[in-house]
Coordinates of C-alpha atoms in Angstrom, one line a residue:
Chain A
M250 CA -33.9 -175.8 56.2
S251 CA -31.9 -176.3 52.3
S252 CA -28.4 -176.3 54.3
S253 CA -29.6 -179.3 55.9
T254 CA -31.3 -181.1 53.1
V255 CA -27.6 -180.3 51.3
L256 CA -26.1 -181.6 54.5
R257 CA -28.3 -185.2 54.4
E258 CA -27.3 -185.4 51.1
L259 CA -23.6 -185.0 51.5
Q260 CA -23.8 -187.5 54.4
R261 CA -25.3 -189.7 52.0
D262 CA -22.9 -189.0 49.2
F263 CA -20.2 -190.1 52.2
E264 CA -21.5 -193.0 53.1
A265 CA -21.8 -194.9 49.3
K266 CA -17.8 -193.8 49.0
S267 CA -17.1 -194.9 52.1
N268 CA -19.3 -198.7 50.7
D269 CA -16.9 -198.6 47.9
L270 CA -14.1 -198.0 49.3
S271 CA -14.4 -200.7 51.7
K272 CA -15.5 -202.8 48.7
L273 CA -12.4 -202.0 46.9
Q274 CA -10.1 -202.4 49.8
K275 CA -12.0 -206.3 50.7
D276 CA -10.7 -206.8 46.0
I277 CA -7.4 -205.3 46.7
S278 CA -7.0 -207.8 49.7
K279 CA -8.3 -210.8 47.5
N280 CA -5.5 -209.8 45.3
H281 CA -2.8 -210.6 47.5
Q282 CA -4.2 -213.6 48.9
V283 CA -4.0 -215.2 45.3
R284 CA -1.0 -213.7 44.2
K285 CA 0.6 -214.9 47.1
K286 CA -1.2 -218.7 45.7
Y287 CA 0.2 -218.4 42.7
T288 CA 4.2 -217.2 43.6
I289 CA 3.8 -219.9 45.6
Q290 CA 3.1 -222.1 42.6
L291 CA 5.2 -221.3 40.1
G292 CA 8.0 -221.7 43.3
E293 CA 7.2 -225.1 43.0
N294 CA 6.7 -225.8 40.2
E295 CA 10.4 -224.5 38.7
L296 CA 11.8 -227.3 41.8
V297 CA 9.7 -229.5 40.1
L298 CA 11.5 -228.4 36.8
K299 CA 15.3 -228.6 38.0
E300 CA 15.0 -231.9 39.6
L301 CA 12.8 -232.9 36.5
D302 CA 16.3 -231.8 34.7
I303 CA 18.5 -233.6 36.4
L304 CA 16.6 -237.6 36.2
N305 CA 17.8 -240.2 32.8
E306 CA 16.1 -240.5 29.9
D307 CA 14.5 -243.8 31.0
A308 CA 13.3 -242.7 34.4
N309 CA 9.6 -243.4 35.3
V310 CA 7.6 -240.1 36.0
Y311 CA 3.8 -240.1 37.4
K312 CA 1.2 -238.0 37.8
L313 CA -1.3 -238.1 40.7
I314 CA -4.0 -236.8 39.0
G315 CA -7.2 -237.9 41.6
P316 CA -6.6 -240.9 43.0
V317 CA -4.7 -242.4 40.3
L318 CA -0.5 -242.3 39.4
V319 CA -0.3 -242.6 35.7
K320 CA 3.0 -242.8 34.2
Q321 CA 3.9 -240.1 31.8
D322 CA 6.9 -239.5 29.2
L323 CA 10.1 -238.1 30.5
A324 CA 9.5 -234.9 27.8
E325 CA 6.1 -235.0 28.3
A326 CA 6.0 -234.1 31.7
N327 CA 8.9 -231.1 31.1
A328 CA 6.2 -230.1 28.2
N329 CA 3.7 -229.8 31.0
V330 CA 5.5 -228.4 33.7
R331 CA 7.2 -225.3 31.8
K332 CA 3.9 -224.3 30.0
R333 CA 2.3 -224.3 33.5
I334 CA 4.7 -221.9 35.0
E335 CA 4.7 -219.9 32.0
Y336 CA 0.5 -220.0 32.4
I337 CA 1.2 -219.0 36.7
S338 CA 3.9 -216.6 35.2
A339 CA 1.2 -214.6 32.9
E340 CA -1.0 -214.8 35.9
L341 CA 0.7 -213.3 38.1
K342 CA 1.0 -210.1 35.8
R343 CA -2.8 -209.9 34.6
L344 CA -2.8 -209.9 39.2
D345 CA -0.3 -207.1 39.5
G346 CA -1.9 -205.1 36.3
N347 CA -5.1 -205.3 38.5
L348 CA -3.3 -204.8 41.5
Q349 CA -2.5 -201.2 40.2
D350 CA -5.5 -200.5 39.4
L351 CA -7.5 -201.1 42.3
E352 CA -4.8 -199.0 44.4
E353 CA -5.4 -195.7 42.2
K354 CA -9.2 -196.2 42.1
Q355 CA -8.9 -196.9 45.8
N356 CA -6.6 -193.0 46.1
S357 CA -8.9 -191.3 44.3
K358 CA -11.8 -192.1 46.8
K359 CA -9.8 -191.7 49.2
E360 CA -9.4 -188.5 48.3
A361 CA -13.2 -187.5 46.4
I362 CA -14.3 -189.1 50.7
F363 CA -11.7 -186.8 52.2
K364 CA -13.8 -183.3 50.2
L365 CA -16.7 -184.6 50.9
Q366 CA -15.5 -184.6 54.8
E367 CA -14.6 -181.3 54.7
R368 CA -17.4 -179.9 53.2
I369 CA -20.0 -182.1 55.9
Q370 CA -17.3 -180.3 58.6
S371 CA -17.9 -176.4 57.0
L372 CA -21.4 -176.4 56.7
Q373 CA -22.1 -178.3 60.4
A374 CA -19.5 -175.3 61.7
G375 CA -21.6 -173.1 59.8
K376 CA -25.2 -174.6 61.1
A377 CA -23.7 -173.7 64.7
K378 CA -22.7 -170.9 64.2
A379 CA -25.6 -169.1 63.2
Chain I
M934 CA 30.3 -158.7 77.1
G935 CA 28.4 -155.7 76.3
E936 CA 27.8 -157.9 72.9
S937 CA 26.6 -160.6 74.4
A938 CA 23.2 -160.0 73.9
K939 CA 23.6 -162.1 70.4
K940 CA 21.9 -164.9 70.6
G941 CA 22.7 -167.9 68.7
A942 CA 19.4 -168.9 66.4
G943 CA 18.0 -172.7 67.7
T944 CA 15.0 -174.0 68.1
V945 CA 13.6 -176.7 71.1
T946 CA 10.9 -178.9 70.0
S947 CA 9.5 -181.2 72.5
L948 CA 10.3 -184.6 71.6
A949 CA 7.1 -185.8 72.6
E950 CA 6.3 -183.3 69.8
M951 CA 7.5 -185.0 67.1
F952 CA 7.3 -189.0 67.9
P953 CA 3.9 -188.4 70.3
A954 CA 4.1 -191.4 73.1
E955 CA 1.2 -193.7 72.3
D956 CA 1.8 -193.6 68.5
A957 CA 5.2 -195.0 69.0
Q958 CA 3.9 -197.5 71.5
K959 CA 1.3 -198.9 68.6
A960 CA 4.5 -199.0 66.7
V961 CA 6.2 -200.5 68.5
K962 CA 3.5 -203.5 69.0
R963 CA 2.7 -203.8 64.9
V964 CA 6.3 -205.0 64.1
Q965 CA 6.1 -206.9 67.3
E966 CA 3.3 -208.6 65.9
K967 CA 4.9 -209.1 63.1
L968 CA 7.6 -210.2 65.1
A969 CA 5.5 -212.8 66.3
E970 CA 4.9 -213.7 62.3
I971 CA 8.2 -214.2 61.8
Q972 CA 8.6 -216.5 64.3
N973 CA 6.3 -218.8 63.8
E974 CA 7.6 -219.2 60.3
L975 CA 11.1 -219.9 61.4
H976 CA 9.2 -223.0 64.2
R977 CA 8.3 -224.5 61.0
V978 CA 10.4 -224.4 58.3
R979 CA 12.6 -225.6 61.6
G980 CA 10.5 -228.7 61.9
F981 CA 10.0 -229.1 58.0
I982 CA 14.4 -229.3 57.8
S983 CA 14.1 -231.9 61.0
D984 CA 11.3 -234.1 59.1
N985 CA 14.0 -233.6 56.0
S986 CA 17.1 -235.9 57.8
N987 CA 15.1 -237.9 59.4
L988 CA 13.8 -239.5 56.2
I989 CA 17.2 -238.8 55.2
N990 CA 18.1 -241.3 57.6
L991 CA 15.0 -243.4 57.1
V992 CA 16.6 -243.9 53.2
Q993 CA 19.6 -244.5 53.9
K994 CA 19.0 -247.5 55.7
L995 CA 15.6 -248.6 53.7
P996 CA 18.4 -251.1 51.6
E997 CA 20.4 -252.6 53.7
Q998 CA 18.1 -255.7 54.4
L999 CA 16.0 -257.1 50.9
H1000 CA 13.2 -257.7 52.7
H1001 CA 12.1 -255.5 55.7
N1002 CA 9.5 -256.8 58.1
I1003 CA 6.9 -254.8 59.4
I1004 CA 4.0 -253.7 60.9
V1005 CA 1.6 -252.3 58.7
P1006 CA -1.6 -249.9 59.4
F1007 CA -4.5 -250.9 58.3
G1008 CA -7.7 -247.9 58.9
K1009 CA -7.4 -246.3 62.3
A1010 CA -7.1 -248.1 64.3
A1011 CA -5.9 -251.7 63.3
F1012 CA -2.1 -253.5 62.3
F1013 CA -1.2 -256.3 60.6
P1014 CA 2.3 -257.9 59.5
G1015 CA 3.9 -257.5 56.3
R1016 CA 6.6 -257.0 54.4
L1017 CA 9.0 -254.1 52.6
I1018 CA 9.8 -255.3 49.7
H1019 CA 11.2 -253.0 46.5
T1020 CA 13.7 -251.7 49.0
N1021 CA 15.4 -249.6 46.1
E1022 CA 12.7 -248.5 45.0
I1023 CA 11.2 -244.6 45.8
M1024 CA 8.7 -242.7 44.8
V1025 CA 9.3 -239.3 44.9
L1026 CA 7.3 -236.6 45.2
L1027 CA 9.0 -233.1 43.1
G1028 CA 6.1 -231.1 43.9
E1029 CA 3.1 -230.9 41.3
G1030 CA 1.4 -234.0 41.4
Y1031 CA 4.4 -235.2 39.7
Y1032 CA 6.4 -238.9 41.7
A1033 CA 9.3 -239.9 39.8
E1034 CA 11.4 -243.5 40.5
R1035 CA 14.3 -243.1 42.0
T1036 CA 17.0 -245.4 44.6
S1037 CA 17.3 -244.7 47.7
K1038 CA 20.9 -242.7 46.8
Q1039 CA 19.3 -240.6 44.3
T1040 CA 16.3 -239.1 46.7
V1041 CA 19.0 -238.6 49.3
E1042 CA 20.3 -236.9 46.4
I1043 CA 17.5 -235.0 46.1
L1044 CA 16.2 -234.4 50.0
K1045 CA 19.2 -232.8 50.2
R1046 CA 18.7 -230.2 47.7
R1047 CA 15.2 -229.8 49.3
G1048 CA 17.3 -229.3 52.9
K1049 CA 19.5 -226.1 51.3
V1050 CA 16.0 -224.7 49.8
L1051 CA 15.1 -224.1 53.2
E1052 CA 17.7 -223.5 55.7
S1053 CA 17.9 -220.6 52.7
Q1054 CA 14.3 -220.3 53.6
V1055 CA 15.5 -219.5 57.4
E1056 CA 18.4 -217.4 56.7
S1057 CA 16.0 -215.1 55.4
L1058 CA 13.4 -215.5 57.8
K1059 CA 16.3 -214.7 60.7
A1060 CA 17.4 -211.6 58.5
I1061 CA 14.3 -210.1 58.7
M1062 CA 13.7 -211.2 62.0
R1063 CA 17.2 -209.4 62.7
D1064 CA 15.4 -206.1 61.3
L1065 CA 13.0 -206.4 63.4
K1066 CA 14.4 -206.5 65.7
A1067 CA 16.1 -202.7 65.6
E1068 CA 12.5 -201.1 64.2
T1069 CA 11.5 -202.4 67.9
S1070 CA 14.2 -201.3 69.8
F1071 CA 14.0 -197.8 68.2
F1072 CA 10.6 -197.5 68.4
D1073 CA 11.4 -198.7 72.6
S1074 CA 13.8 -196.3 72.9
T1075 CA 12.1 -193.4 71.0
A1076 CA 8.7 -193.7 72.9
S1077 CA 10.6 -194.9 76.5
E1078 CA 12.3 -190.8 76.2
A1079 CA 9.2 -189.0 74.8
A1080 CA 7.4 -190.3 77.4
E1081 CA 10.6 -188.5 79.7
G1082 CA 10.0 -185.7 78.0
L1083 CA 13.6 -185.5 76.7
L1084 CA 13.2 -182.0 74.1
E1085 CA 15.2 -181.2 71.4
I1086 CA 17.3 -178.2 71.2
T1087 CA 19.1 -176.7 67.7
E1088 CA 21.1 -174.5 67.7
D1089 CA 23.1 -172.9 64.9
Y1090 CA 26.2 -173.3 65.3
V1091 CA 27.7 -169.6 64.0
E1092 CA 31.5 -169.7 62.3
E1093 CA 33.4 -166.9 63.7
N1094 CA 36.2 -166.6 65.4
S1095 CA 35.5 -163.4 68.2
T1096 CA 32.5 -162.2 68.4
E1097 CA 31.7 -166.6 68.4
R1098 CA 32.5 -166.7 72.4
E1099 CA 30.0 -163.8 73.1
S1100 CA 27.3 -166.1 70.7
E1101 CA 27.1 -169.2 72.9
S1102 CA 25.6 -167.8 76.0
G1103 CA 23.0 -166.7 74.1
P1104 CA 21.3 -170.1 74.3
P1105 CA 21.1 -169.9 77.9
K1106 CA 19.0 -167.7 76.9
E1107 CA 16.2 -169.6 75.1
D1108 CA 16.8 -171.2 78.4
A1109 CA 14.6 -169.5 80.2
P1110 CA 11.3 -170.8 79.1
N1111 CA 11.9 -173.5 79.6
F1112 CA 12.6 -173.6 82.9
S1113 CA 8.9 -173.7 83.5
E1114 CA 8.7 -177.0 82.1
A1115 CA 9.0 -179.9 84.3
E1116 CA 11.6 -181.4 86.5
K1117 CA 11.8 -184.6 85.3
A1118 CA 12.6 -182.8 81.8
K1119 CA 14.9 -180.7 83.1
V1120 CA 16.7 -183.5 85.5
S1121 CA 16.6 -186.4 82.4
V1122 CA 18.0 -183.5 80.3
E1123 CA 20.3 -182.2 82.3
D1124 CA 22.3 -186.2 83.5
E1125 CA 22.5 -186.9 79.7
E1126 CA 24.4 -183.7 78.5
Y1127 CA 26.3 -184.2 81.8
A1128 CA 27.9 -187.3 80.4
R1129 CA 28.0 -186.5 76.8
I1130 CA 29.3 -183.2 78.1
M1131 CA 31.8 -185.1 80.2
S1132 CA 33.0 -187.5 77.4
K1133 CA 33.6 -184.7 74.9
L1134 CA 35.5 -183.1 77.6
D1135 CA 37.5 -185.8 77.9
E1136 CA 38.6 -185.9 74.2
L1137 CA 39.2 -182.4 74.1
E1138 CA 41.1 -182.3 76.9
K1139 CA 43.2 -185.1 75.1
E1140 CA 43.7 -182.7 72.0
E1141 CA 44.6 -179.8 74.1
L1142 CA 47.4 -182.3 75.6
E1143 CA 49.3 -183.3 72.7
A1144 CA 48.6 -180.1 71.9
E1145 CA 51.3 -178.8 74.6
C1146 CA 53.3 -181.1 74.7
G1147 CA 54.4 -180.2 70.8
N1148 CA 53.8 -176.6 70.8
E1149 CA 55.1 -173.1 72.2
T1150 CA 52.5 -171.0 73.8
V1151 CA 51.8 -169.1 71.0
E1152 CA 51.1 -171.9 68.8
E1153 CA 49.3 -173.3 71.6
N1154 CA 46.8 -170.5 72.0
E1155 CA 45.8 -170.8 68.7
Q1156 CA 45.2 -174.7 69.1
V1157 CA 43.7 -173.8 71.9
A1158 CA 41.6 -171.4 70.5
V1159 CA 40.6 -174.1 67.8
D1160 CA 39.3 -176.4 70.0
D1161 CA 37.7 -174.2 72.7
E1162 CA 35.2 -173.6 69.8
E1163 CA 34.0 -176.8 70.3
Y1164 CA 35.3 -176.4 74.5
A1165 CA 33.5 -173.4 75.0
R1166 CA 30.5 -174.2 73.7
L1167 CA 30.5 -177.0 75.5
M1168 CA 31.2 -175.2 78.9
S1169 CA 28.5 -172.5 78.7
R1170 CA 25.6 -175.5 78.5
L1171 CA 27.4 -176.7 81.5
D1172 CA 27.5 -173.5 82.5
E1173 CA 23.6 -173.3 81.9
L1174 CA 23.0 -176.6 83.8
E1175 CA 25.1 -175.6 86.3
K1176 CA 23.9 -172.2 86.7
E1177 CA 20.3 -173.8 87.0
E1178 CA 21.0 -176.1 89.5
L1179 CA 23.0 -173.1 91.2
E1180 CA 19.8 -171.3 91.1
A1181 CA 18.1 -173.8 92.1
E1182 CA 20.3 -174.6 95.2
D1183 CA 21.1 -171.4 96.0
E1184 CA 17.3 -171.1 97.7
K1185 CA 17.6 -174.5 100.1
I1186 CA 20.9 -172.8 101.1
K1187 CA 19.6 -168.7 101.3
D1188 CA 16.9 -170.6 103.9
D1189 CA 19.6 -172.4 106.0
F1190 CA 22.9 -169.8 105.5
N1191 CA 21.9 -168.8 109.5
K1192 CA 22.1 -172.3 110.3
L1193 CA 24.6 -174.0 108.5
P1194 CA 24.4 -177.5 108.5
D1195 CA 27.8 -178.9 107.9
Q1196 CA 25.8 -181.7 105.7
K1197 CA 23.9 -179.1 103.7
S1198 CA 27.0 -176.6 102.4
L1199 CA 29.1 -180.3 101.8
D1200 CA 26.3 -181.1 99.8
T1201 CA 26.1 -177.9 98.0
N1202 CA 30.0 -177.9 97.4
L1203 CA 30.0 -182.2 96.4
R1204 CA 27.6 -181.0 93.5
H1205 CA 29.3 -178.0 91.9
S1206 CA 32.4 -179.8 92.3
E1207 CA 31.1 -183.3 90.9
G1208 CA 30.5 -179.9 88.0
Y1209 CA 33.6 -178.6 88.3
Q1210 CA 35.9 -181.6 88.2
S1211 CA 36.6 -181.9 84.3
R1212 CA 37.4 -178.4 84.3
E1213 CA 40.1 -178.9 87.4
L1214 CA 41.7 -181.7 85.7
L1215 CA 41.5 -178.9 82.6
E1216 CA 43.4 -176.3 84.8
Q1217 CA 45.7 -178.4 86.3
M1218 CA 47.4 -179.7 82.5
K1219 CA 46.6 -176.3 81.5
D1220 CA 48.6 -173.3 82.5
K1221 CA 47.0 -172.1 85.4
K1222 CA 47.0 -168.8 84.8
S1223 CA 46.3 -168.5 80.9
A1224 CA 43.0 -171.2 81.4
T1225 CA 41.9 -168.5 83.8
E1226 CA 41.9 -166.4 81.4
E1227 CA 41.1 -167.6 78.4
F1228 CA 38.0 -168.9 80.4
L1229 CA 37.2 -165.3 82.0
S1230 CA 37.9 -163.2 78.2
K1231 CA 35.3 -165.7 76.4
C1232 CA 32.7 -166.7 78.6
D1233 CA 30.1 -164.2 80.3
P1234 CA 31.6 -162.5 83.1
Q1235 CA 27.7 -161.5 84.7
K1236 CA 27.4 -165.2 84.7
D1237 CA 31.1 -166.5 85.6
L1238 CA 31.2 -165.0 89.1
T1239 CA 30.2 -168.0 90.6
N1240 CA 32.2 -170.8 88.6
Q1241 CA 35.1 -167.8 88.5
L1242 CA 34.4 -167.8 93.0
N1243 CA 33.8 -172.1 93.2
C1244 CA 37.2 -172.8 90.7
M1245 CA 39.4 -170.5 93.2
G1246 CA 38.1 -172.1 95.8
L1247 CA 38.3 -175.5 94.5
A1248 CA 40.9 -175.3 92.6
V1249 CA 42.9 -174.8 96.3
Q1250 CA 41.0 -176.9 98.0
S1251 CA 42.3 -180.2 95.6
V1252 CA 45.5 -179.5 94.3
P1253 CA 46.2 -182.0 97.1
E1254 CA 44.0 -184.5 96.1
D1255 CA 45.2 -184.6 92.8
E1256 CA 45.2 -187.9 91.6
K1257 CA 41.4 -189.1 92.7
S1258 CA 39.1 -186.9 90.1
H1259 CA 35.8 -189.0 92.0
G1260 CA 32.9 -186.0 93.6
K1261 CA 32.4 -188.5 96.7
S1262 CA 36.4 -189.1 97.5
L1263 CA 36.3 -185.3 97.7
L1264 CA 33.7 -185.2 99.6
H1265 CA 35.1 -188.1 101.9
N1266 CA 38.7 -185.6 102.6
V1267 CA 36.5 -183.0 102.2
I1268 CA 34.8 -184.8 105.8
K1269 CA 37.7 -186.0 107.2
S1270 CA 39.1 -182.3 106.9
S1271 CA 40.9 -180.3 109.6
P1272 CA 38.6 -177.3 110.5
P1273 CA 40.7 -174.9 109.2
E1274 CA 39.3 -176.5 105.5
K1275 CA 36.4 -176.1 107.3
A1276 CA 36.4 -172.7 107.7
L1277 CA 37.9 -172.3 103.7
M1278 CA 34.7 -174.2 103.1
L1279 CA 31.8 -171.9 104.7
P1280 CA 33.2 -168.8 103.1
E1281 CA 32.4 -170.6 100.0
V1282 CA 29.4 -170.7 100.6
K1283 CA 28.9 -167.3 101.3
E1284 CA 30.5 -166.0 98.8
N1285 CA 28.4 -168.6 96.7
V1286 CA 25.2 -166.4 98.4
Q1287 CA 26.6 -163.0 97.7
P1288 CA 27.4 -163.5 94.0
A1289 CA 24.5 -165.4 93.3
P1290 CA 22.3 -162.5 94.0
L1291 CA 24.4 -160.2 92.0
S1292 CA 23.6 -161.8 89.1
R1293 CA 20.5 -162.4 89.2
S1294 CA 19.5 -158.3 90.3
S1295 CA 21.6 -157.9 87.1
S1296 CA 20.5 -160.0 84.9

């Protein structure tokens, strides 16, 4: 019966779309987590910058690289921290854009799935009547 | 009185339809989970703050001596005695793998600044918790109200002068379909409505008292008319509720009419008297005649035959009990009363029963 094959096709389509949707949702949650991490790092870096500004010129600054504490120049440390802050903010912006895209895709997928569901239901109702 | 057919438009929706009980409870759970998370966070941050303050104390004590003799931990399970030197030189972690060499005083300053940041975090967390708690309480109350079957009744307020009184008696007819609703719903609605109406009536009493003091009777009537728009509405609500009670009670009265145990009649009188307490007070404060006249002209007489009779009967009874406004005290006085008063009550009960069928047959 052509109606039952159509129904099966619709249902396969429905499953495929719902898989896509779940993938999208996982992507969105990953995005959220990475964003959180970056936000925390950004906060920390800003704190460091504040402290470095308070330091005297001749104070010793060290950077922990692996197991080694390396002496750093204050000016160098300042510059490094500022660059890091810029990098993190850029990353955050990029992630925000990503998130927007993903959310839009998710919404459109949801609508498509909904329509599919309606079609399937109407077909099933029609079949039951016949 | 023929215009009483004009109904005020209104809608009656069950609160359970607007906020299904299960959903409200789920929302409550969700909010409570969030609240628990935030509380954990708060706990952590408070831990940090206490660590910070301990560290500040330690760092302040260090430079007191040039060397400190200490027992140094070595590996997982060993210690050896050692010395802490350079007691004023402290390597402070600024963050992101950056260390700075500072004196103990400067370290203390850094730590204090960190402490302030932590405090502000605690404050923001507390604010979030407060909001969440407000949400939970709101959801809780809606869930419980929906479970009780509370009804939301909205009525249009018609801004007319004379026909308004008639239109206000329209709503009781809307309640007729609700008679089939659960008893529980009615009871809860009535009780809450009673409390609300009582408080509103108290306010109205005060207004009218003030009005009475300052003005002539003409002005008083006008002002009373203005106040009585609300008053009439509230009274009509009271009437509806009491009519329901009355009709429920009249069944009992009819059955026991032959036996007429005093207790039952006392009970019914008590219920009516409770409802009419505020009216009695009002009547005593206002001019009695004008009050009853206005009252009659406003309300549906067929419905209020019973009320009227009760008012008059009870007013006679309660004049001596001017001060005591509580229904129970009235009951006590009634019980202790001499036979002539009881005789007065019995005819009241009879009057109750007779007009009730009258009203029912004609309604």
